[in-house]
Short mmCIF file of C-alpha atoms in Angstrom, two decimals:
data_model
loop_
_atom_site.label_atom_id
_atom_site.label_comp_id
_atom_site.label_asym_id
_atom_site.label_seq_id
_atom_site.Cartn_x
_atom_site.Cartn_y
_atom_site.Cartn_z
CA MET A 1 0.14 -0.04 0.13
CA HIS A 2 1.35 3.44 -1.22
CA ASP A 3 0.54 6.83 -0.06
CA VAL A 4 0.38 7.82 -3.64
CA VAL A 5 1.19 6.31 -6.84
CA ILE A 6 2.25 8.47 -9.78
CA VAL A 7 1.50 7.26 -13.30
CA GLY A 8 4.30 8.88 -15.91
CA ALA A 9 8.04 9.73 -15.27
CA GLY A 10 8.14 12.94 -17.43
CA PRO A 11 9.07 16.42 -15.74
CA THR A 12 5.71 16.73 -14.50
CA GLY A 13 5.43 13.36 -12.74
CA LEU A 14 9.11 13.58 -11.22
CA MET A 15 8.14 17.34 -9.92
CA ALA A 16 5.31 15.60 -8.09
CA ALA A 17 7.10 12.86 -6.82
CA CYS A 18 9.90 15.15 -5.51
CA GLU A 19 7.25 17.43 -3.67
CA LEU A 20 5.64 14.42 -1.97
CA ALA A 21 8.89 12.82 -0.91
CA LEU A 22 10.25 16.07 0.36
CA ALA A 23 7.04 16.13 2.72
CA GLY A 24 7.62 12.69 3.96
CA VAL A 25 4.96 10.90 1.69
CA SER A 26 5.71 7.52 0.21
CA CYS A 27 5.45 7.44 -3.53
CA THR A 28 6.26 5.25 -6.29
CA ILE A 29 6.10 6.00 -10.03
CA LEU A 30 4.92 4.04 -12.69
CA ASP A 31 6.15 4.60 -16.44
CA LYS A 32 5.54 2.59 -19.40
CA ARG A 33 9.04 3.48 -21.15
CA ASP A 34 11.69 0.75 -20.44
CA SER A 35 14.55 3.31 -19.83
CA GLU A 36 15.09 7.10 -19.30
CA SER A 37 13.71 9.53 -21.77
CA ASN A 38 15.61 10.90 -24.50
CA VAL A 39 12.98 12.98 -25.79
CA THR A 40 13.39 16.66 -26.21
CA ARG A 41 10.18 17.82 -27.39
CA ALA A 42 9.84 20.48 -24.59
CA PHE A 43 12.47 22.99 -25.07
CA GLY A 44 12.05 26.11 -22.61
CA LEU A 45 11.38 26.87 -19.01
CA HIS A 46 10.07 30.43 -18.10
CA ALA A 47 10.69 32.54 -15.16
CA ARG A 48 7.90 31.09 -12.93
CA ALA A 49 8.62 27.40 -13.33
CA LEU A 50 12.45 28.11 -12.74
CA GLU A 51 11.78 29.89 -9.30
CA LEU A 52 9.64 27.05 -8.09
CA LEU A 53 12.41 24.80 -9.11
CA ASP A 54 14.89 27.30 -7.33
CA ALA A 55 12.53 26.86 -4.27
CA ARG A 56 13.81 23.18 -4.26
CA GLY A 57 17.35 23.93 -4.70
CA MET A 58 17.38 23.10 -8.56
CA GLY A 59 17.07 26.67 -10.58
CA ASP A 60 20.56 27.61 -10.57
CA GLU A 61 21.83 24.29 -11.75
CA LEU A 62 19.36 24.03 -14.75
CA VAL A 63 20.44 27.69 -15.83
CA ALA A 64 23.99 26.33 -15.74
CA GLY A 65 23.31 23.77 -18.01
CA GLY A 66 20.99 25.65 -20.48
CA ASN A 67 20.77 28.71 -22.80
CA PRO A 68 19.39 31.61 -21.09
CA LEU A 69 17.70 34.08 -23.78
CA ARG A 70 16.87 37.56 -22.25
CA THR A 71 15.64 38.84 -25.44
CA VAL A 72 13.72 37.20 -28.05
CA TYR A 73 12.16 38.08 -31.44
CA PRO A 74 9.04 36.06 -31.91
CA ALA A 75 6.82 36.08 -34.88
CA TYR A 76 4.09 37.79 -33.00
CA ALA A 77 6.07 40.48 -31.79
CA SER A 78 8.94 42.55 -32.72
CA ARG A 79 10.79 42.21 -29.60
CA VAL A 80 10.25 40.50 -26.23
CA ASP A 81 12.68 41.42 -23.47
CA PHE A 82 12.31 38.88 -20.53
CA GLY A 83 15.43 40.68 -19.17
CA ARG A 84 12.93 43.35 -17.56
CA LEU A 85 11.27 41.02 -15.45
CA ASP A 86 11.61 41.27 -11.68
CA THR A 87 13.01 37.90 -10.90
CA ARG A 88 16.25 36.01 -10.05
CA TYR A 89 15.40 34.43 -13.56
CA PRO A 90 14.68 37.16 -16.36
CA MET A 91 14.88 34.78 -19.01
CA LEU A 92 13.51 32.09 -21.38
CA LEU A 93 15.80 29.31 -20.55
CA LEU A 94 16.32 26.85 -23.54
CA VAL A 95 16.93 23.43 -22.10
CA PRO A 96 16.31 20.24 -23.48
CA GLN A 97 13.14 18.08 -21.91
CA ASN A 98 15.53 15.25 -20.90
CA GLY A 99 17.95 17.66 -19.48
CA THR A 100 15.13 19.01 -17.23
CA GLU A 101 14.13 15.36 -16.65
CA LYS A 102 17.39 14.12 -15.60
CA LEU A 103 17.99 16.48 -12.65
CA LEU A 104 14.45 15.93 -11.41
CA GLN A 105 15.26 12.33 -11.57
CA GLN A 106 18.20 12.82 -9.54
CA ARG A 107 16.37 14.37 -6.98
CA ALA A 108 13.77 12.03 -6.78
CA ALA A 109 16.11 9.29 -6.29
CA GLU A 110 17.91 11.33 -3.48
CA LEU A 111 14.29 11.54 -1.66
CA GLY A 112 13.90 7.75 -2.06
CA VAL A 113 11.38 7.59 -4.90
CA GLN A 114 11.41 4.68 -6.60
CA ILE A 115 10.57 4.37 -10.61
CA ARG A 116 8.92 1.16 -12.08
CA ARG A 117 9.76 0.78 -15.95
CA ASN A 118 7.71 -1.02 -18.40
CA ALA A 119 4.69 -0.54 -16.18
CA HIS A 120 1.44 -0.06 -18.47
CA VAL A 121 -1.78 0.87 -16.44
CA VAL A 122 -4.63 -0.82 -17.98
CA GLY A 123 -7.32 -0.32 -14.99
CA LEU A 124 -8.32 1.69 -12.35
CA THR A 125 -11.03 1.38 -9.51
CA GLN A 126 -11.38 3.43 -6.43
CA ASP A 127 -13.53 3.63 -3.12
CA ALA A 128 -13.68 6.13 -0.55
CA ASP A 129 -10.28 4.73 1.23
CA SER A 130 -8.03 4.04 -1.68
CA VAL A 131 -7.31 3.67 -5.42
CA ARG A 132 -6.34 0.33 -7.04
CA LEU A 133 -4.45 0.04 -10.28
CA ARG A 134 -4.06 -3.12 -12.58
CA LEU A 135 -1.20 -3.40 -14.78
CA GLU A 136 -0.75 -4.94 -18.01
CA ASP A 137 1.29 -7.99 -16.81
CA GLY A 138 -1.16 -8.80 -14.34
CA GLY A 139 -0.06 -7.08 -11.10
CA GLU A 140 -1.84 -4.67 -8.92
CA LEU A 141 -0.93 -1.59 -6.85
CA GLU A 142 -3.01 -0.05 -4.15
CA ALA A 143 -2.51 3.74 -3.03
CA GLY A 144 -4.04 6.06 -0.83
CA TYR A 145 -4.12 8.55 -4.19
CA VAL A 146 -3.09 8.43 -7.86
CA ILE A 147 -1.89 11.10 -10.10
CA GLY A 148 -2.17 10.85 -13.66
CA ALA A 149 1.08 12.54 -15.03
CA ASP A 150 1.01 10.28 -18.39
CA GLY A 151 0.56 12.74 -21.19
CA ALA A 152 -1.85 13.87 -23.39
CA HIS A 153 -2.94 10.50 -24.33
CA SER A 154 -3.26 9.82 -20.70
CA THR A 155 -4.80 6.42 -19.47
CA VAL A 156 -5.58 7.51 -15.98
CA ARG A 157 -7.53 10.29 -17.38
CA ASP A 158 -9.75 8.01 -19.64
CA LEU A 159 -10.33 5.72 -16.89
CA VAL A 160 -11.60 8.22 -14.57
CA ASP A 161 -13.63 9.69 -17.59
CA VAL A 162 -13.07 13.56 -16.96
CA GLY A 163 -13.19 14.20 -20.69
CA PHE A 164 -10.78 16.00 -22.85
CA ALA A 165 -12.70 18.84 -24.78
CA GLY A 166 -11.06 20.60 -27.55
CA ALA A 167 -9.67 19.85 -31.03
CA ALA A 168 -6.56 19.24 -32.78
CA TYR A 169 -5.03 21.39 -35.05
CA SER A 170 -5.23 20.62 -38.67
CA LEU A 171 -1.74 20.42 -39.68
CA PRO A 172 1.31 18.77 -38.17
CA MET A 173 4.43 20.28 -37.22
CA LEU A 174 7.83 18.72 -37.98
CA LEU A 175 10.56 19.10 -35.41
CA ALA A 176 14.24 18.10 -35.25
CA ASP A 177 17.65 18.62 -33.39
CA VAL A 178 20.28 19.81 -35.78
CA ARG A 179 23.93 21.19 -35.78
CA ILE A 180 24.04 24.68 -37.48
CA PRO A 181 27.52 26.43 -38.29
CA THR A 182 26.94 29.70 -37.09
CA SER A 183 28.29 32.36 -34.61
CA GLU A 184 25.08 34.17 -34.99
CA PRO A 185 21.96 32.31 -34.35
CA PRO A 186 19.26 32.70 -36.91
CA PRO A 187 15.73 34.61 -35.64
CA ILE A 188 13.60 32.33 -33.37
CA THR A 189 10.74 32.70 -35.70
CA GLN A 190 10.12 33.49 -39.30
CA VAL A 191 6.94 33.72 -41.17
CA GLY A 192 6.28 33.23 -44.86
CA THR A 193 3.09 32.51 -46.89
CA GLN A 194 3.61 28.68 -46.53
CA GLY A 195 3.72 28.89 -42.66
CA VAL A 196 6.33 29.40 -40.04
CA VAL A 197 9.91 28.09 -39.14
CA VAL A 198 11.35 28.09 -35.55
CA THR A 199 14.96 28.18 -34.74
CA LEU A 200 15.98 27.60 -30.95
CA PRO A 201 19.52 27.56 -29.92
CA PHE A 202 20.39 25.21 -27.04
CA GLY A 203 23.79 27.11 -26.94
CA ASP A 204 26.24 24.08 -27.49
CA GLY A 205 26.14 24.09 -31.32
CA TRP A 206 22.82 22.29 -31.31
CA PHE A 207 19.45 23.87 -32.26
CA ARG A 208 15.86 22.69 -32.12
CA VAL A 209 14.27 23.94 -35.75
CA GLY A 210 10.59 23.38 -36.61
CA ALA A 211 8.41 24.05 -39.50
CA TRP A 212 4.65 24.28 -39.16
CA LEU A 213 3.34 24.72 -42.94
CA ARG A 214 -0.27 25.46 -44.09
CA GLU A 215 -0.18 22.57 -46.46
CA GLN A 216 -0.53 19.07 -45.91
CA GLN A 217 3.12 17.13 -46.52
CA SER A 218 3.43 13.72 -47.62
CA ASN A 219 6.08 11.49 -46.04
CA PRO A 220 7.38 14.28 -43.99
CA ASP A 221 11.10 14.21 -43.10
CA PHE A 222 14.35 16.21 -42.03
CA ALA A 223 14.54 17.22 -45.80
CA GLN A 224 11.14 18.80 -45.60
CA ILE A 225 12.45 20.70 -42.79
CA ARG A 226 15.20 22.14 -44.74
CA GLU A 227 13.04 22.87 -47.71
CA ALA A 228 10.67 24.94 -45.65
CA PHE A 229 13.49 27.02 -44.16
CA ARG A 230 14.84 27.70 -47.76
CA HIS A 231 11.41 28.87 -48.74
CA ILE A 232 10.37 30.91 -45.79
CA ALA A 233 13.67 32.01 -44.45
CA GLY A 234 15.54 32.13 -47.61
CA THR A 235 18.25 29.67 -46.34
CA ASP A 236 18.58 26.34 -44.61
CA TYR A 237 21.69 27.63 -42.41
CA ASP A 238 23.40 24.63 -43.46
CA MET A 239 21.85 22.40 -40.88
CA SER A 240 22.85 18.99 -40.66
CA GLU A 241 23.26 15.92 -38.41
CA PRO A 242 19.84 15.50 -37.26
CA ARG A 243 20.03 13.48 -33.89
CA TRP A 244 16.09 13.55 -33.19
CA PHE A 245 13.20 14.16 -35.68
CA SER A 246 9.36 14.29 -34.68
CA ARG A 247 6.16 14.73 -36.64
CA PHE A 248 3.29 15.55 -34.28
CA THR A 249 0.07 17.11 -34.54
CA ALA A 250 -0.61 19.84 -31.85
CA GLU A 251 -3.88 20.05 -29.85
CA ARG A 252 -5.90 22.25 -27.65
CA ARG A 253 -7.54 20.44 -25.03
CA GLN A 254 -8.52 20.46 -21.23
CA ALA A 255 -10.10 18.05 -18.87
CA ARG A 256 -13.40 19.17 -17.62
CA SER A 257 -11.99 18.27 -14.04
CA TYR A 258 -8.36 17.91 -12.63
CA GLY A 259 -9.77 15.46 -9.84
CA SER A 260 -11.95 12.68 -9.60
CA GLY A 261 -12.28 11.23 -6.21
CA ARG A 262 -8.75 10.14 -4.87
CA VAL A 263 -7.31 10.44 -8.58
CA PHE A 264 -5.66 13.89 -9.81
CA LEU A 265 -4.31 14.84 -13.32
CA VAL A 266 -1.08 17.44 -14.00
CA GLY A 267 0.67 18.29 -16.97
CA ASP A 268 -0.25 17.28 -20.47
CA ALA A 269 -2.76 14.82 -18.91
CA ALA A 270 -4.91 17.66 -17.82
CA HIS A 271 -4.22 20.35 -20.49
CA VAL A 272 -2.36 20.44 -23.93
CA ASN A 273 -1.71 23.54 -26.03
CA SER A 274 0.02 24.83 -29.15
CA PRO A 275 4.06 24.85 -28.57
CA ILE A 276 4.10 28.37 -29.61
CA GLY A 277 4.79 30.22 -26.59
CA GLY A 278 6.69 27.27 -24.70
CA GLN A 279 4.25 26.99 -22.15
CA GLY A 280 3.37 23.14 -21.68
CA MET A 281 6.36 21.94 -19.50
CA ASN A 282 6.03 25.36 -17.42
CA THR A 283 2.19 24.64 -16.69
CA GLY A 284 3.02 21.20 -15.70
CA ILE A 285 5.59 21.96 -13.32
CA GLN A 286 3.42 24.42 -11.51
CA ASP A 287 0.43 22.04 -11.58
CA ALA A 288 2.87 19.57 -9.49
CA ALA A 289 4.02 22.26 -7.19
CA ASN A 290 0.58 23.26 -6.33
CA LEU A 291 -0.79 19.89 -6.07
CA GLY A 292 2.14 18.08 -4.01
CA TRP A 293 2.20 19.91 -0.82
CA LYS A 294 -1.51 19.89 -0.45
CA LEU A 295 -1.97 16.22 -1.04
CA ALA A 296 1.00 15.61 1.67
CA ALA A 297 -0.68 17.86 4.10
CA THR A 298 -4.04 15.80 3.50
CA LEU A 299 -2.22 12.60 4.08
CA HIS A 300 -0.41 13.70 7.08
CA GLY A 301 -3.86 14.64 8.66
CA TRP A 302 -3.51 18.36 9.21
CA ALA A 303 -4.84 19.85 5.89
CA PRO A 304 -8.13 21.88 6.24
CA PRO A 305 -11.19 19.85 4.69
CA TRP A 306 -11.25 22.01 1.85
CA LEU A 307 -7.67 22.16 0.83
CA LEU A 308 -7.38 19.49 -1.74
CA ASP A 309 -10.38 20.91 -3.65
CA THR A 310 -8.48 24.20 -4.32
CA TYR A 311 -5.98 22.28 -6.60
CA HIS A 312 -8.53 22.40 -9.51
CA ALA A 313 -10.15 25.49 -8.43
CA GLU A 314 -6.75 27.18 -8.76
CA ARG A 315 -4.95 25.56 -11.55
CA HIS A 316 -8.11 24.59 -14.04
CA PRO A 317 -8.47 28.55 -14.67
CA ILE A 318 -4.91 28.95 -15.30
CA GLY A 319 -4.63 26.05 -17.47
CA SER A 320 -7.38 27.54 -19.80
CA ALA A 321 -5.98 30.91 -19.86
CA VAL A 322 -2.73 29.62 -21.06
CA LEU A 323 -4.72 27.32 -23.90
CA ALA A 324 -6.45 30.44 -24.97
CA MET A 325 -3.18 32.62 -25.06
CA THR A 326 -1.16 30.13 -26.69
CA ASP A 327 -4.19 29.27 -29.33
CA HIS A 328 -4.31 33.27 -30.10
CA LEU A 329 -0.63 33.25 -30.96
CA THR A 330 -0.98 30.29 -33.19
CA GLY A 331 -3.84 31.79 -35.16
CA LEU A 332 -1.60 34.99 -35.61
CA VAL A 333 1.46 33.26 -36.81
CA LEU A 334 -0.39 30.70 -38.85
CA SER A 335 -2.81 33.20 -40.40
CA GLY A 336 -1.13 33.72 -43.60
CA SER A 337 -1.68 37.51 -43.00
CA ARG A 338 1.32 39.60 -42.98
CA VAL A 339 -0.68 42.74 -42.34
CA ARG A 340 -2.26 40.95 -39.17
CA LEU A 341 1.14 39.97 -38.04
CA GLU A 342 2.27 43.51 -38.42
CA ILE A 343 -0.55 45.21 -36.83
CA ASN A 344 -0.22 42.67 -33.86
CA ARG A 345 3.61 43.51 -33.54
CA ARG A 346 2.97 47.12 -33.39
CA VAL A 347 0.10 46.86 -30.81
CA MET A 348 2.58 44.71 -28.78
CA ALA A 349 5.40 47.00 -29.17
CA THR A 350 3.28 49.69 -27.81
CA LEU A 351 1.86 47.78 -24.90
CA LEU A 352 5.49 46.79 -24.03
CA HIS A 353 6.48 50.42 -23.47
CA THR A 354 4.00 51.05 -20.81
CA GLY A 355 4.38 49.38 -17.16
CA PRO A 356 0.93 47.88 -17.24
CA GLY A 357 1.15 46.41 -20.63
CA ARG A 358 4.72 45.16 -19.87
CA ARG A 359 3.57 43.62 -16.75
CA ARG A 360 0.59 41.60 -18.27
CA ILE A 361 2.25 40.45 -21.44
CA LEU A 362 5.46 39.43 -19.86
CA GLY A 363 3.65 38.08 -16.69
CA ARG A 364 1.61 36.14 -18.83
CA LEU A 365 4.34 34.70 -21.10
CA SER A 366 6.61 34.12 -17.97
CA GLY A 367 3.95 33.13 -15.78
CA LEU A 368 4.73 35.57 -13.03
CA GLU A 369 1.44 37.33 -13.15
CA PHE A 370 -0.83 34.56 -12.75
CA ALA A 371 -2.45 34.56 -9.33
CA TYR A 372 -5.06 32.51 -7.41
CA PRO A 373 -8.35 33.59 -5.90
CA PRO A 374 -7.54 35.45 -2.50
CA GLY A 375 -9.85 33.18 -0.60
CA GLU A 376 -12.18 35.36 1.17
CA PRO A 377 -13.67 39.02 1.06
CA GLY A 378 -11.34 41.72 2.34
CA ALA A 379 -8.25 39.79 1.88
CA HIS A 380 -4.99 41.71 1.62
CA PRO A 381 -4.10 42.58 -2.10
CA LEU A 382 -1.16 40.31 -1.82
CA ALA A 383 -3.33 37.24 -1.02
CA GLY A 384 -3.17 34.53 -3.86
CA ARG A 385 -0.27 36.31 -5.74
CA ARG A 386 3.48 35.10 -6.35
CA ALA A 387 5.60 35.65 -3.25
CA VAL A 388 8.50 37.94 -4.56
CA ASP A 389 12.00 36.68 -3.70
CA GLY A 390 14.18 38.75 -1.54
CA PRO A 391 16.38 38.82 1.48
CA THR A 392 15.16 37.55 4.95
CA GLY A 393 17.01 36.84 8.41
CA ALA A 394 17.26 33.11 7.48
CA GLY A 395 18.57 33.55 3.94
CA ARG A 396 16.79 34.36 0.71
CA LEU A 397 12.93 33.63 0.72
CA TYR A 398 13.05 30.88 -1.91
CA GLU A 399 16.15 29.18 -0.08
CA VAL A 400 13.90 29.20 3.15
CA LEU A 401 10.98 27.64 1.14
CA ARG A 402 13.67 24.62 0.21
CA ALA A 403 12.41 22.62 3.49
CA GLY A 404 8.73 22.32 1.84
CA THR A 405 6.73 24.02 4.51
CA PHE A 406 4.99 27.28 4.97
CA VAL A 407 6.94 30.25 5.72
CA LEU A 408 5.77 33.01 8.07
CA LEU A 409 7.60 36.57 7.17
CA SER A 410 7.53 38.31 10.55
CA ASP A 411 9.26 39.79 13.21
CA LYS A 412 7.13 38.00 15.93
CA GLY A 413 8.31 34.39 14.95
CA VAL A 414 5.74 31.33 14.84
CA PRO A 415 3.61 30.09 17.77
CA THR A 416 5.29 27.05 19.16
CA SER A 417 2.19 24.92 18.18
CA TRP A 418 2.82 25.35 14.55
CA ARG A 419 6.45 25.15 14.41
CA ASN A 420 6.53 21.44 12.77
CA ARG A 421 4.46 22.90 9.81
CA VAL A 422 5.75 26.69 9.44
CA ARG A 423 9.25 28.15 9.38
CA ALA A 424 9.66 31.82 10.44
CA ALA A 425 11.99 34.57 8.77
CA ARG A 426 12.39 37.99 9.61
CA PRO A 427 11.96 40.42 6.77
CA LEU A 428 14.81 42.45 6.34
CA ASP A 429 13.48 45.19 4.02
CA GLY A 430 10.89 46.69 6.31
CA THR A 431 8.20 46.14 4.02
CA LYS A 432 4.73 45.98 4.82
CA PRO A 433 2.09 44.15 5.85
CA GLU A 434 3.53 43.33 9.42
CA ALA A 435 3.14 39.76 8.39
CA THR A 436 2.96 37.40 5.52
CA LEU A 437 2.23 33.65 5.38
CA ILE A 438 3.90 32.15 2.36
CA ARG A 439 2.68 28.76 0.92
CA PRO A 440 5.13 25.87 0.35
CA ASP A 441 4.54 26.44 -3.39
CA GLY A 442 5.60 30.15 -3.00
CA TYR A 443 2.48 31.90 -3.28
CA VAL A 444 0.76 34.46 -0.60
CA ALA A 445 -1.62 32.26 1.90
CA TRP A 446 -2.26 35.38 3.90
CA ALA A 447 -1.01 38.69 4.69
CA GLY A 448 -2.17 41.10 7.68
CA ASP A 449 -0.88 42.71 10.77
CA HIS A 450 0.27 40.63 13.62
CA THR A 451 -3.01 40.09 15.55
CA GLY A 452 -4.28 38.01 12.52
CA ILE A 453 -1.28 35.45 12.49
CA GLU A 454 -2.80 32.61 14.52
CA ALA A 455 -6.40 32.54 12.69
CA ALA A 456 -4.27 32.61 9.51
CA LEU A 457 -2.20 29.44 10.96
CA VAL A 458 -5.31 27.97 12.16
CA LYS A 459 -7.25 28.38 8.67
CA TRP A 460 -4.19 27.16 6.42
CA CYS A 461 -2.06 24.73 8.55
CA GLY A 462 -4.77 23.11 10.62
CA PRO A 463 -5.32 22.64 14.29
CA ALA A 464 -2.49 23.62 16.48
CA HIS A 465 -1.84 20.40 18.18
CA HIS A 466 -2.38 17.67 15.63
CA PRO A 467 -1.14 13.88 16.60
CA ASN A 468 0.48 13.52 13.30
CA GLY A 469 2.16 16.83 13.24
CA GLU A 470 5.40 15.94 14.56
CA GLY A 471 5.61 13.41 11.99
CA ASN A 472 6.01 16.18 9.10
CA HIS A 473 9.16 14.97 7.44
CA ALA A 474 9.75 18.31 5.65
CA ALA A 475 9.65 20.27 8.99
CA ALA A 476 11.87 17.88 10.59
#
């Protein structure tokens, strides 16, 4: 009997496993692949996903192994300057998906997570107390909860029947990882009457190239990518040595519910969107960070009864917003209208020169401006918003968050009864409000004056004296 079984060992499933294991929850991962992935379909990490990885001690290591782009020139805008973001990671980090997976897998192993390969789930039943999974080889596993992180064609999602509404884009996209002999990287996106081509530098001489064409291609292969570049960009940049090639049809779909009883969906199992904007892996990592601590708190017994329901309530609207944003950008790029693209570039340029416009556009692309409902009328304006990193008396805030517990920013300290679930850190910059309670996933749970601290702790962290409280591995 496991506390949690996670189906799928991609970045989202691994992130969920790391969150749970950090909190002292026993979990195992089932993956239908027979070995570690060498897939590189996802290629970029935005600022908010990097902040969440930093909150677990992995952000800087990923940046060191990737190619940080602070300014990009996408087809839908003349210039997007991520370097103006107020974050430790003002960038779009180009890093192959398997690089992100490798780091997360190392962390999961350090935390004692087991991965079972060649494990094909074919059946699922659940009752009020547990979930039972049936495997293709005849084996069975029982768990308190199951997380479906098994991608766009999720078996878990199909077995709990929560739908996957949406549609596929009519034309497939061709992708390859190639070498390009150049000291000056080509533009990221270039648009022509035939479609769009994409060039993303990994920083080591290898590039992700793609072609999304408006006419159906027969027997698509690497040669057709080169031909598309010659027609749209005027050159194929002498690309060669394709180490990976893929043809896939992008989709825009979302599950009706991210949870069904004791089963939850994260990442592509819950939502898929166009690759334009590089949002997929980022949204999945944020799903896992949101669900992990809530599920752990529920298993430890101190979670408020409403807490687990907030996973769907918080993440489903953001999944919808990301889907709408990427679908809009895709429509612009594939419309075939140079006039429409030029108008959009001018509008974006104007908005990016204003403070509110820049915060909204860069904030949506990076994930920094997405916020959760404040929770109650009259809540402080910070409630539900991303906690901004900064110095505290116990170290940088996102370093303090690495214990996986709540953090109370206050000069009054944490009442003794909650010290196993909440770390205290004294703010160094003297900012108001007097006290701020930060969730384990780096969002503000509550903010106010000192008189409200105990009520906030009761609401978010459960009863002061809980019999299972001392067993919280993360706090210990």
